Tab-separated table of C-alpha atoms and ligand atoms in Angstrom:
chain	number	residue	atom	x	y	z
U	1	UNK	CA	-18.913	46.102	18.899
U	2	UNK	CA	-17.117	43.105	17.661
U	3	UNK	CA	-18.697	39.869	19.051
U	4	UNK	CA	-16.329	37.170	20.963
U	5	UNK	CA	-15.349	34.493	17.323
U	6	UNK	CA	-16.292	31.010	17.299
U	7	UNK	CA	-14.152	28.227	18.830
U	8	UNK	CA	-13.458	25.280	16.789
U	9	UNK	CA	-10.794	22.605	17.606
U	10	UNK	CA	-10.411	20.241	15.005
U	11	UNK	CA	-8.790	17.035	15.454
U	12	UNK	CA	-8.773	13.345	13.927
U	13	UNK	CA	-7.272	9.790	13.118
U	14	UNK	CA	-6.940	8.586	16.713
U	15	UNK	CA	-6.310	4.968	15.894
U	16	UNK	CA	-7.055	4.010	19.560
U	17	UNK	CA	-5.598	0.678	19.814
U	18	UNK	CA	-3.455	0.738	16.908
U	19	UNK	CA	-0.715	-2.177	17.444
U	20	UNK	CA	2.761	-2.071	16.757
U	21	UNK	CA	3.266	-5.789	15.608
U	22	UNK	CA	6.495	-7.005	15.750
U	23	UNK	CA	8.021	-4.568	18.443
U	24	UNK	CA	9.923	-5.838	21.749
U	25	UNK	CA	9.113	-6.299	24.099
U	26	UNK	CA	5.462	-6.967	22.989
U	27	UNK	CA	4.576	-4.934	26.640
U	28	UNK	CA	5.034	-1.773	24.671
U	29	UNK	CA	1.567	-1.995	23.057
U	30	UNK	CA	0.338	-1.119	27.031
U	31	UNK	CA	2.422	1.473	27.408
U	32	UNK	CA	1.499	2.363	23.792
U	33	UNK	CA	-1.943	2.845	24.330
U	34	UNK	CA	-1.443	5.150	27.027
U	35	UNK	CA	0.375	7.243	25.057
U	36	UNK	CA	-3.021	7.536	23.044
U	37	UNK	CA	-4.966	8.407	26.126
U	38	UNK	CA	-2.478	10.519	27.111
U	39	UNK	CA	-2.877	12.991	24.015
U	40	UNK	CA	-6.898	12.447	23.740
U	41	UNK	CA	-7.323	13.453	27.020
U	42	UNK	CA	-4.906	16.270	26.163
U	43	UNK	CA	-6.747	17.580	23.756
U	44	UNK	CA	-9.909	17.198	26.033
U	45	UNK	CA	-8.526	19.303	29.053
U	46	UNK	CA	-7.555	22.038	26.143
U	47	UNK	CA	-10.729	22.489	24.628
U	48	UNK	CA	-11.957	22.876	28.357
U	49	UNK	CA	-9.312	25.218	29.260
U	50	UNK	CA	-9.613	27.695	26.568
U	51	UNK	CA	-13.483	27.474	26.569
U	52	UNK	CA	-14.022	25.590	22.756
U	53	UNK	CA	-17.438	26.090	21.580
U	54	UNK	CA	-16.798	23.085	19.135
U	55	UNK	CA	-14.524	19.380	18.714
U	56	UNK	CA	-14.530	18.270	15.889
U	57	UNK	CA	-13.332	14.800	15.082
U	58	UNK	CA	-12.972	14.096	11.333
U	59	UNK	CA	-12.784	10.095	11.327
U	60	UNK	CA	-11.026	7.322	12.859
U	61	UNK	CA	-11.471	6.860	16.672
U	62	UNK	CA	-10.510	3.571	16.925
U	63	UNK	CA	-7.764	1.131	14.591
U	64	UNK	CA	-10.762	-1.470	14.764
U	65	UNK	CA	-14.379	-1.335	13.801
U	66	UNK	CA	-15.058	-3.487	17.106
U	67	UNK	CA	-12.477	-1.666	19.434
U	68	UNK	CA	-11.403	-2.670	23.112
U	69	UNK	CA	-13.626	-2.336	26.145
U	70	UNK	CA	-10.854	0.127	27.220
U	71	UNK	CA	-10.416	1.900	24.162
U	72	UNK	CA	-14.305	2.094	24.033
U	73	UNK	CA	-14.332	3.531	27.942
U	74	UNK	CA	-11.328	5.993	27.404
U	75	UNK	CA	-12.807	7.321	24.343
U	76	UNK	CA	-16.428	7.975	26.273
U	77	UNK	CA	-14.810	9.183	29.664
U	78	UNK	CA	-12.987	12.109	26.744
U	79	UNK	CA	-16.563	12.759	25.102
U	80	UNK	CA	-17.893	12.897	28.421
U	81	UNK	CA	-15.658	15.583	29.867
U	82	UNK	CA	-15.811	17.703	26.581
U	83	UNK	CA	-19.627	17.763	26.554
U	84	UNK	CA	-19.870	18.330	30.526
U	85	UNK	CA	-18.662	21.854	29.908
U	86	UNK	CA	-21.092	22.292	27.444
U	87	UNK	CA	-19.305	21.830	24.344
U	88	UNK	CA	-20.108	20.432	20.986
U	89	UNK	CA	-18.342	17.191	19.908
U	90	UNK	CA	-19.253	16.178	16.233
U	91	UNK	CA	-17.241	12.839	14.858
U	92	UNK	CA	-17.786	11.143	11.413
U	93	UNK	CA	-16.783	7.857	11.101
U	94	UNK	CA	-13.655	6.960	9.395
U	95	UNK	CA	-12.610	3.749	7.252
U	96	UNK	CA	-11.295	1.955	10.908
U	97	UNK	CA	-14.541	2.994	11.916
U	98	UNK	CA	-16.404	0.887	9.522
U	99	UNK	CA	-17.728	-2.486	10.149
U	100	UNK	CA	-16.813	-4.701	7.487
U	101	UNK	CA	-19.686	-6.889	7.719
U	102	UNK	CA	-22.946	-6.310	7.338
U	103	UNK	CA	-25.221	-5.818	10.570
U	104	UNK	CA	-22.121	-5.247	12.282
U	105	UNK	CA	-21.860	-2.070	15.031
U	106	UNK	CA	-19.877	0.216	16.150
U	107	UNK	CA	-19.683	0.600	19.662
U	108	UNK	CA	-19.686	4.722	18.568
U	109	UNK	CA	-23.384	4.179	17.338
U	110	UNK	CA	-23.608	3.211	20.823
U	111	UNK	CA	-23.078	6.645	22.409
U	112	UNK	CA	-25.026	8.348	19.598
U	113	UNK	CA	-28.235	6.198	20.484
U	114	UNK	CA	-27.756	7.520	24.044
U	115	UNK	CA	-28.755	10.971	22.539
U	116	UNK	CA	-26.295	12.630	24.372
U	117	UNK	CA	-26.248	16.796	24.618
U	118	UNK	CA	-23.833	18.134	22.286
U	119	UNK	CA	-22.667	14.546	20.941
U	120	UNK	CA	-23.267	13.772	17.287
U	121	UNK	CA	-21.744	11.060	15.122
U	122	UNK	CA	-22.442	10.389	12.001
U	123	UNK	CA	-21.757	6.807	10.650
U	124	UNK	CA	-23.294	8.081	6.839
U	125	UNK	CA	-23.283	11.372	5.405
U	126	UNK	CA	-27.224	12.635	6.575
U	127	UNK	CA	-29.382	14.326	4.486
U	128	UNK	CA	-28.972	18.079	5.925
U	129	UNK	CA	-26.041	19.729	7.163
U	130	UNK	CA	-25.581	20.058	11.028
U	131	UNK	CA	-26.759	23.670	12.225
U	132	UNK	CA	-25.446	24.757	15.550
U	133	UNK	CA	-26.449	27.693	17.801
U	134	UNK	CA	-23.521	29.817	19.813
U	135	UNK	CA	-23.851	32.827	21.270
U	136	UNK	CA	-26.082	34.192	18.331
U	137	UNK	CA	-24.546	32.991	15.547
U	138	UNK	CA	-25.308	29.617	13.383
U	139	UNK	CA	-22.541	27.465	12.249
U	140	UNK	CA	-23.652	24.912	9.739
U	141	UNK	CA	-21.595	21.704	9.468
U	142	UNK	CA	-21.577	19.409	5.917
U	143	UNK	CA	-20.295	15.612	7.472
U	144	UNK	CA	-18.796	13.507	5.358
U	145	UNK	CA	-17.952	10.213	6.703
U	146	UNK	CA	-15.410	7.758	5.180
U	147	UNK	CA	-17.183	6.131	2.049
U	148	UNK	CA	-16.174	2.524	1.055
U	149	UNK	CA	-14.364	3.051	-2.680
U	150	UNK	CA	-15.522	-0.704	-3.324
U	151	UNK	CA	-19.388	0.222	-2.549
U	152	UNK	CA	-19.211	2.669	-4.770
U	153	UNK	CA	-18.323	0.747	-7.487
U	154	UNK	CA	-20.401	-1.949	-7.144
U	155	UNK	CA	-23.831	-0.082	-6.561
U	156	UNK	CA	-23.565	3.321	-7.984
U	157	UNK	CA	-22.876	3.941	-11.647
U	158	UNK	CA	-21.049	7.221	-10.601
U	159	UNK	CA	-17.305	7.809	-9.961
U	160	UNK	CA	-15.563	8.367	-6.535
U	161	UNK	CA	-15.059	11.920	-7.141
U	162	UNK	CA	-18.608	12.245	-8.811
U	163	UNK	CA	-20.200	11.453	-5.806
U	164	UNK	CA	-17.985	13.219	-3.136
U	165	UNK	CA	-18.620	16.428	-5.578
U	166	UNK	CA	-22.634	15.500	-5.217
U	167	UNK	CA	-22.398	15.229	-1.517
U	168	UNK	CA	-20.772	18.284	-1.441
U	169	UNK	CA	-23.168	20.362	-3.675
U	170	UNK	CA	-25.577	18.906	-2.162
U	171	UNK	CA	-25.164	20.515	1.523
U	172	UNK	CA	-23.641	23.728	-0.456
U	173	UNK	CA	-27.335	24.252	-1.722
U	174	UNK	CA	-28.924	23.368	1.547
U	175	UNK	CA	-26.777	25.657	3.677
U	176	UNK	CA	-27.699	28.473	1.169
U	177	UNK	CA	-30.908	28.166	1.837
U	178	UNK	CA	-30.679	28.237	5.730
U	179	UNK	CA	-28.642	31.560	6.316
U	180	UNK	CA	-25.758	30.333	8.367
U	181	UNK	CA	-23.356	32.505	9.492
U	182	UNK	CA	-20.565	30.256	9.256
U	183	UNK	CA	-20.206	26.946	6.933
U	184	UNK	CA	-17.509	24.239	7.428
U	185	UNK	CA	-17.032	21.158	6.255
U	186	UNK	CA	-15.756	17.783	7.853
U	187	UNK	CA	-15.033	14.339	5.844
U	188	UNK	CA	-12.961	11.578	5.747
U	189	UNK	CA	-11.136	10.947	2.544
U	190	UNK	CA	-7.781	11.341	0.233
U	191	UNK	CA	-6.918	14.376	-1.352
U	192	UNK	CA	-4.854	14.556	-4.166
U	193	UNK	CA	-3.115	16.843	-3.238
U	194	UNK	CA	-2.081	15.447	-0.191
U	195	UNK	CA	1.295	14.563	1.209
U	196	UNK	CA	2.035	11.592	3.034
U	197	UNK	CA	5.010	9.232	3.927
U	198	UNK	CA	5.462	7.277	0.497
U	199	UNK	CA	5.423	3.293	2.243
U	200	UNK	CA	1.958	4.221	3.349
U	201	UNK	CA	0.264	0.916	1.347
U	202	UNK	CA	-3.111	1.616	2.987
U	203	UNK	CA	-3.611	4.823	0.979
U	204	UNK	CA	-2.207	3.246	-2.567
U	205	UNK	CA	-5.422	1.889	-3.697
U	206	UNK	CA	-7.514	4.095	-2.833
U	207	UNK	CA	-9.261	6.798	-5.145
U	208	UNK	CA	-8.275	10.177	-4.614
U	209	UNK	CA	-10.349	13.165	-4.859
U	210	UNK	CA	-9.083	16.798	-6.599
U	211	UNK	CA	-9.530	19.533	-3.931
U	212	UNK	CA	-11.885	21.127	-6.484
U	213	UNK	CA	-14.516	18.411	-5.501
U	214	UNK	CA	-14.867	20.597	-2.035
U	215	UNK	CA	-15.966	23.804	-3.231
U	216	UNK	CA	-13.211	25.419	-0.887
U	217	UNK	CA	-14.918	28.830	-1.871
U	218	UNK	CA	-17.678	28.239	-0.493
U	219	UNK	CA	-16.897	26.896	3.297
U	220	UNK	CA	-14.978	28.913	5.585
U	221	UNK	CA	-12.987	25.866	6.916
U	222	UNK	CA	-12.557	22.079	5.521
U	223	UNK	CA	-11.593	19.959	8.394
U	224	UNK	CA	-10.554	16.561	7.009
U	225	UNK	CA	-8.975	13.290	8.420
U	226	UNK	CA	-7.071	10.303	6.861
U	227	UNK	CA	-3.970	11.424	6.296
U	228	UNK	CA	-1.666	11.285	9.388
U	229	UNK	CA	0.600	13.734	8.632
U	230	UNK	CA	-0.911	17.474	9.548
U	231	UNK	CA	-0.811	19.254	6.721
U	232	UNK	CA	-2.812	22.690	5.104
U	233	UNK	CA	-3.561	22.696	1.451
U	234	UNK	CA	-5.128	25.209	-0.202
U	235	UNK	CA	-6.504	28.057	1.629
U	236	UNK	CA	-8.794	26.371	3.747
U	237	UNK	CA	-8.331	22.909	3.473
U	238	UNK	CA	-6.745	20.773	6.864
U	239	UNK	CA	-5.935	17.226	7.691
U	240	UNK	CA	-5.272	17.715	11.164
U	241	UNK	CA	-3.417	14.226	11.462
U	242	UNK	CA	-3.211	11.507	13.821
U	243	UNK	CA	-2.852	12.585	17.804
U	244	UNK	CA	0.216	10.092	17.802
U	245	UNK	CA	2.783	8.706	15.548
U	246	UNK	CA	1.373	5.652	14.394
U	247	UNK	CA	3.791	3.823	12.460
U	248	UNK	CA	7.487	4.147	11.999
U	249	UNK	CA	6.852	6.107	8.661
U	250	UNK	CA	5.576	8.838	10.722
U	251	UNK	CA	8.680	9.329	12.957
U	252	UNK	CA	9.723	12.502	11.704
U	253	UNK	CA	6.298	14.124	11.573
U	254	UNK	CA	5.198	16.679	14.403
U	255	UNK	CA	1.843	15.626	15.465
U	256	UNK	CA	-0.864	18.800	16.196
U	257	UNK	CA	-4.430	19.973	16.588
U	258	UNK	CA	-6.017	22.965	14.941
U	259	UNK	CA	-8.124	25.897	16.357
U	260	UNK	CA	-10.225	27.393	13.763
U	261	UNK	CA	-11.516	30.863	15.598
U	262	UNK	CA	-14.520	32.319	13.330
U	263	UNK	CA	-14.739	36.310	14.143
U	264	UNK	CA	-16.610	38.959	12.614
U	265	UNK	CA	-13.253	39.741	11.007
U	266	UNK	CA	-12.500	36.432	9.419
U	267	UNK	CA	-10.949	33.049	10.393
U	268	UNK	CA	-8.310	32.247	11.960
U	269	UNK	CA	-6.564	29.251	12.619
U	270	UNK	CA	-3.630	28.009	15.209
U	271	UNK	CA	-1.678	24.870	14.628
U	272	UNK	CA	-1.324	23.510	18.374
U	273	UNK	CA	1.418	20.630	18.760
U	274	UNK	CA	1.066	17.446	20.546
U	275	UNK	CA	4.106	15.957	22.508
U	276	UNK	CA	4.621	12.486	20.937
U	277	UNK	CA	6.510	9.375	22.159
U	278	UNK	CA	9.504	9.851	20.056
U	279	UNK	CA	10.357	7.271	17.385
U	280	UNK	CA	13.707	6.726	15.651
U	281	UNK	CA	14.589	4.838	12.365
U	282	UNK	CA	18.709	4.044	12.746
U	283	UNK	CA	20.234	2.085	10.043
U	284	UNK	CA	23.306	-0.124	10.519
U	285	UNK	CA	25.899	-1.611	7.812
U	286	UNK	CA	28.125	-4.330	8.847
U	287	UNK	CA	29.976	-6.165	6.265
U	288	UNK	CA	32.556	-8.982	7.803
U	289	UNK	CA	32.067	-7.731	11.470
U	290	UNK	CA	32.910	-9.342	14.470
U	291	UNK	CA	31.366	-9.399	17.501
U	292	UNK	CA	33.244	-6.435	18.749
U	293	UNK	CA	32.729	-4.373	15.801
U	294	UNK	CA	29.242	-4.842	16.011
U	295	UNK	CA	28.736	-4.077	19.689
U	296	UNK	CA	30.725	-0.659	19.506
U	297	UNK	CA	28.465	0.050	16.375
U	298	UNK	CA	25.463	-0.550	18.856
U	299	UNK	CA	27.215	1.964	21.304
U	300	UNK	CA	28.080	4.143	18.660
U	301	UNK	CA	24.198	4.985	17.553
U	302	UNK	CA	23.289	8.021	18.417
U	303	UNK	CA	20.481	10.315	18.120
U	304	UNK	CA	18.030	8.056	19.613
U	305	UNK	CA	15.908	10.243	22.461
U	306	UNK	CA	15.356	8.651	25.652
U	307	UNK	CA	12.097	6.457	26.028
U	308	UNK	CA	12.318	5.949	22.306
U	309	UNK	CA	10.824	3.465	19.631
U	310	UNK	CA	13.419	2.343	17.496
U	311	UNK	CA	13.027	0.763	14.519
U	312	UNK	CA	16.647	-1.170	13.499
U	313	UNK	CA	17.670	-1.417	9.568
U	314	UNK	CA	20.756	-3.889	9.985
U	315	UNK	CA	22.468	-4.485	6.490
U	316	UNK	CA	24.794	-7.090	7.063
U	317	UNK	CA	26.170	-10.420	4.815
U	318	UNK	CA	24.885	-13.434	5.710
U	319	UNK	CA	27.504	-14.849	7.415
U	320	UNK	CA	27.820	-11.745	9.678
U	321	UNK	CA	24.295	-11.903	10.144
U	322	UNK	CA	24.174	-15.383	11.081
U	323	UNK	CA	27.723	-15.717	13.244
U	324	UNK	CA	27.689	-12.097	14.943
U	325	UNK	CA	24.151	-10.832	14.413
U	326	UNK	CA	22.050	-13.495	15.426
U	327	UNK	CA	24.884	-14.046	18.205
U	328	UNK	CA	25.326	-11.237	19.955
U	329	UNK	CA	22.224	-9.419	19.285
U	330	UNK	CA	21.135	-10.218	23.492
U	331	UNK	CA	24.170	-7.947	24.161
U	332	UNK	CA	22.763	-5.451	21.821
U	333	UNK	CA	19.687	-5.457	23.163
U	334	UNK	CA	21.440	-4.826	26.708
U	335	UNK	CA	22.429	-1.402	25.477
U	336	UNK	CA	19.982	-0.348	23.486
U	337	UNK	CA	17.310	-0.892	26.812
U	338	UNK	CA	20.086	-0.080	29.267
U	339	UNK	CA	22.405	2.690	27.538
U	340	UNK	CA	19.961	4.066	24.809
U	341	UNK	CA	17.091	3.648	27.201
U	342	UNK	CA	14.587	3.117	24.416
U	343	UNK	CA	11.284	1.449	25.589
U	344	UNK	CA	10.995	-0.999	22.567
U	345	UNK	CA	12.491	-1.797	19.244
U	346	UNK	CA	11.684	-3.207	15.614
U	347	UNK	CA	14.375	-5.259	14.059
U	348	UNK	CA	14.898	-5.634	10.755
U	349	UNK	CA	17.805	-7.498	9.007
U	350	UNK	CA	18.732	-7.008	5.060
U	351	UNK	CA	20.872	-9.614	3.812
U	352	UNK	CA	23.495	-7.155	1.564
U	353	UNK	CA	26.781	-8.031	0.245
U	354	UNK	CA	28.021	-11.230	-1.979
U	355	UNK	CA	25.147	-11.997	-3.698
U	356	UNK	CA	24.008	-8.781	-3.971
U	357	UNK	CA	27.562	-7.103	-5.077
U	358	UNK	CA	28.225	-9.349	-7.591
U	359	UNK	CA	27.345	-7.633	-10.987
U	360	UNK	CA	24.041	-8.518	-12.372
U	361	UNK	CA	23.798	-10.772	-15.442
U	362	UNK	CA	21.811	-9.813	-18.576
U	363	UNK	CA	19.012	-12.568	-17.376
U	364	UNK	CA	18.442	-11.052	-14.188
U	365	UNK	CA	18.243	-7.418	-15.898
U	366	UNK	CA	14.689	-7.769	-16.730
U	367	UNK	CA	13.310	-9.705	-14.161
U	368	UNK	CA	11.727	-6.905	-12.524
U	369	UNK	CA	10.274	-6.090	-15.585
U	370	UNK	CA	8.628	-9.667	-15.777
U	371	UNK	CA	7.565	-10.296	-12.676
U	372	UNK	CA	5.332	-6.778	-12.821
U	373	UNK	CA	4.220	-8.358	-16.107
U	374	UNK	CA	3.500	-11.862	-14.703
U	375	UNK	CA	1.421	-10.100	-12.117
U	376	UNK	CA	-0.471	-8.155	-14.511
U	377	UNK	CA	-1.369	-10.817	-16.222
U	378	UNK	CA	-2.428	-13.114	-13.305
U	379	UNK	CA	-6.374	-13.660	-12.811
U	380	UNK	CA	-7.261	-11.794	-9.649
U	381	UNK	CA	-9.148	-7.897	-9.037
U	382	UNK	CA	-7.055	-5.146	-10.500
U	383	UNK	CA	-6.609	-3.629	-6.776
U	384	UNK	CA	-5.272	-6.976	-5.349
U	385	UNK	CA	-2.626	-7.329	-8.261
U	386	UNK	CA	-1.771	-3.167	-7.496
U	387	UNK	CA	-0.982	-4.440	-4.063
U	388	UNK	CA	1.100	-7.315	-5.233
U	389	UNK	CA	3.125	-5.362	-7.629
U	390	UNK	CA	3.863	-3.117	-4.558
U	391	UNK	CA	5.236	-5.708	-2.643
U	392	UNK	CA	7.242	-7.510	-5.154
U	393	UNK	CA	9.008	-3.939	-5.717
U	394	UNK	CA	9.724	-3.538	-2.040
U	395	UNK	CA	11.486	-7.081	-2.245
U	396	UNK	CA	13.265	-6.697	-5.093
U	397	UNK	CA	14.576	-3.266	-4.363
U	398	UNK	CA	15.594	-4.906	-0.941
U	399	UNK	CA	17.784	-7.721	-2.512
U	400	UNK	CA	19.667	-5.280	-5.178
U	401	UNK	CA	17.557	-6.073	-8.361
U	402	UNK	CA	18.028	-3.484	-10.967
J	501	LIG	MN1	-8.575	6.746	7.798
């Protein structure tokens, strides 16, 4: 007789509390934050619902290391409903999770010092796996919290991958010895092979670690975070992604969960979606517009779902900019809260035309090509003159340099 499988929901990268920044009006980030809640508690009432035996969270909780009293009271009031029904919840910490100085806590430590039932985290990758008990059968858990690239370098004469690989052969030998019936494995890190929107600077710096480093053989499911954008590689490798779309690079992405059931058949696994607040990147090119021009171009966007972030790419010449632009743009605004009915915005003005039509002299041809090289050869860490480089690209490709 075939035995009822395993429930595993597998979710990460909450980000509670991530801010917009420059949005309008700066409200939103309320309203923002509810959205949040709204798809936490989501996944909360699911897990309930379709009787879970397991949430996993693979990193990330909170944007900050020292998070909001409400963040830090939504998040518990979630654990606590999961965990009420008798359900595992097992969260690693992520890099946001991370205190950057030392002796600093995390209010997360908090909740695992209260030694609830069925709550683990796990700020440091422990020394055995997890081994859990449902129904009869064992499911063994390898957690692999977020480890800090720097502190690697600086105390351990190993590489990045080296020591994810060690980690993971590690709990691969422990687990053998145990006799688990099932074997999965959560972390925190960047794959490879993993796909993510390109302006993501967070992720540029950072090591990345070949898929071969998790023994994917071995484990009947790899539940990652980090990356925001869901995504399967391999055969049993998942980055869940974030429960909301974070930043405007993520607009286009369709946020989900996954449910992992382990039968005495095999494993399955269910992509569930998430209903996100939608975001919108327009763009708008004015060259020598007047006022009326640009307000019928305003009218004219379309595409932009109601109760919509939008994030505005105006290219316009200075003057147009300046005189009709800068002007009007209260009129704009009008429509775009009243018409549109978006909830906030993100405006962004590139200065195109003259200057930037005129055809480039010889001297200016390899500028690019120096500044990367005056970079390089500036006195500062490698990774801080990686990030520079970065930026000085994304500025010169915005004013028209070759
Ligand atoms: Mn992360």
């Amino acid at each position: 007789m075939s035995r009822e499988p395993i429930k595993i929901l597998h979710t990460a990268d909450f980000h509670l509390g991530a801010r917009m920044g420059s949005i309008v009006p700066p409200s939103v980030e309320d309203s923002r934050r509810e959205d949040f809640y709204r798809n936490m508690f989501y996944i909360a009432d699911y897990a309930v619902k379709n009787k879970v035996d397991i949430v996993i969270i693979s990193g990330d909780i909170f944007n900050r290391p020292d998070p909001a009293g409400k963040d830090f009271v939504a998040f518990s009031e979630f654990v606590g409903k999961i965990v009420s029904s008798g359900i595992y919840v097992v969260v690693i910490a992520g890099n946001h999770d991370k205190p950057k100085t030392t002796g600093a806590r995390n209010p997360l430590e908090g909740l695992q010092k209260a030694n609830l039932p069925y709550f683990w985290y796990f700020k440091h990758t422990p020394d055995e796996p997890l081994v859990l008990s449902i129904r009869g059968r064992k499911i063994g858990i390898a957690a692999i919290p977020y480890i800090d690239p720097k502190i690697v370098k600086l105390e351990i004469e190993i590489s990045y991958e080296n020591l994810i690989k060690r980690l993971v052969g590690r709990f691969v030998e422990k687990l053998r010895g145990i006799n688990v019936d099932y074997k999965i494995l959560m972390a925190h890190l960047l794959l490879a092979e993993a796909k993510f929107a390109e302006i993501f600077p967070i992720y540029s710096t950072e090591p990345r670690i070949s898929r071969r480093a998790l023994q994917e053989e071995f484990f009947d499911y790899i539940a990652l975070g980090h990356i925001h954008r869901p995504q399967k590689i391999g055969e049993k490798i998942y980055y869940s992604g974030s429960i909301e779309k974070i930043t405007f690079d993520e607009a286009p992405e369709q946020k989900s969960f996954y449910i992992i059931e382990l039968g005495d058949g095999g494993v399955s696994v269910e992509r569930v979606p998430l209903r996100c607040r939608p975001m919108t990147v327009q763009q708008l090119e004015l060259l020598n517009a007047s006022r009326s021009d640009f307000i019928r171009s305003i009218h004219a966007l379309s595409g932009i779902p109601m109760g919509a972030l939008l994030k505005l790419i105006i290219r316009s010449d200075d003057e147009t900019l300046r005189s009709i632009v800068d002007k009007y743009w209260p009129e704009a605004q009008e429509i775009l809260f009243k018409e549109k009915r978006i909830v906030g915005y993100c405006l962004k003005k590139i200065k195109i035309g003259a200057a930037a039509s005129r055809p480039i002299s010889p001297e200016i041809r390899g500028v690019r090509q120096k500044v990367l090289e005056y970079i390089d050869r500036l006195q500062a860490p490698s990774k801080v003159k990686e990030r520079a480089k970065e930026i000085a690209k994304n500025i010169m490709d915005e004013v028209g340099l070759p």
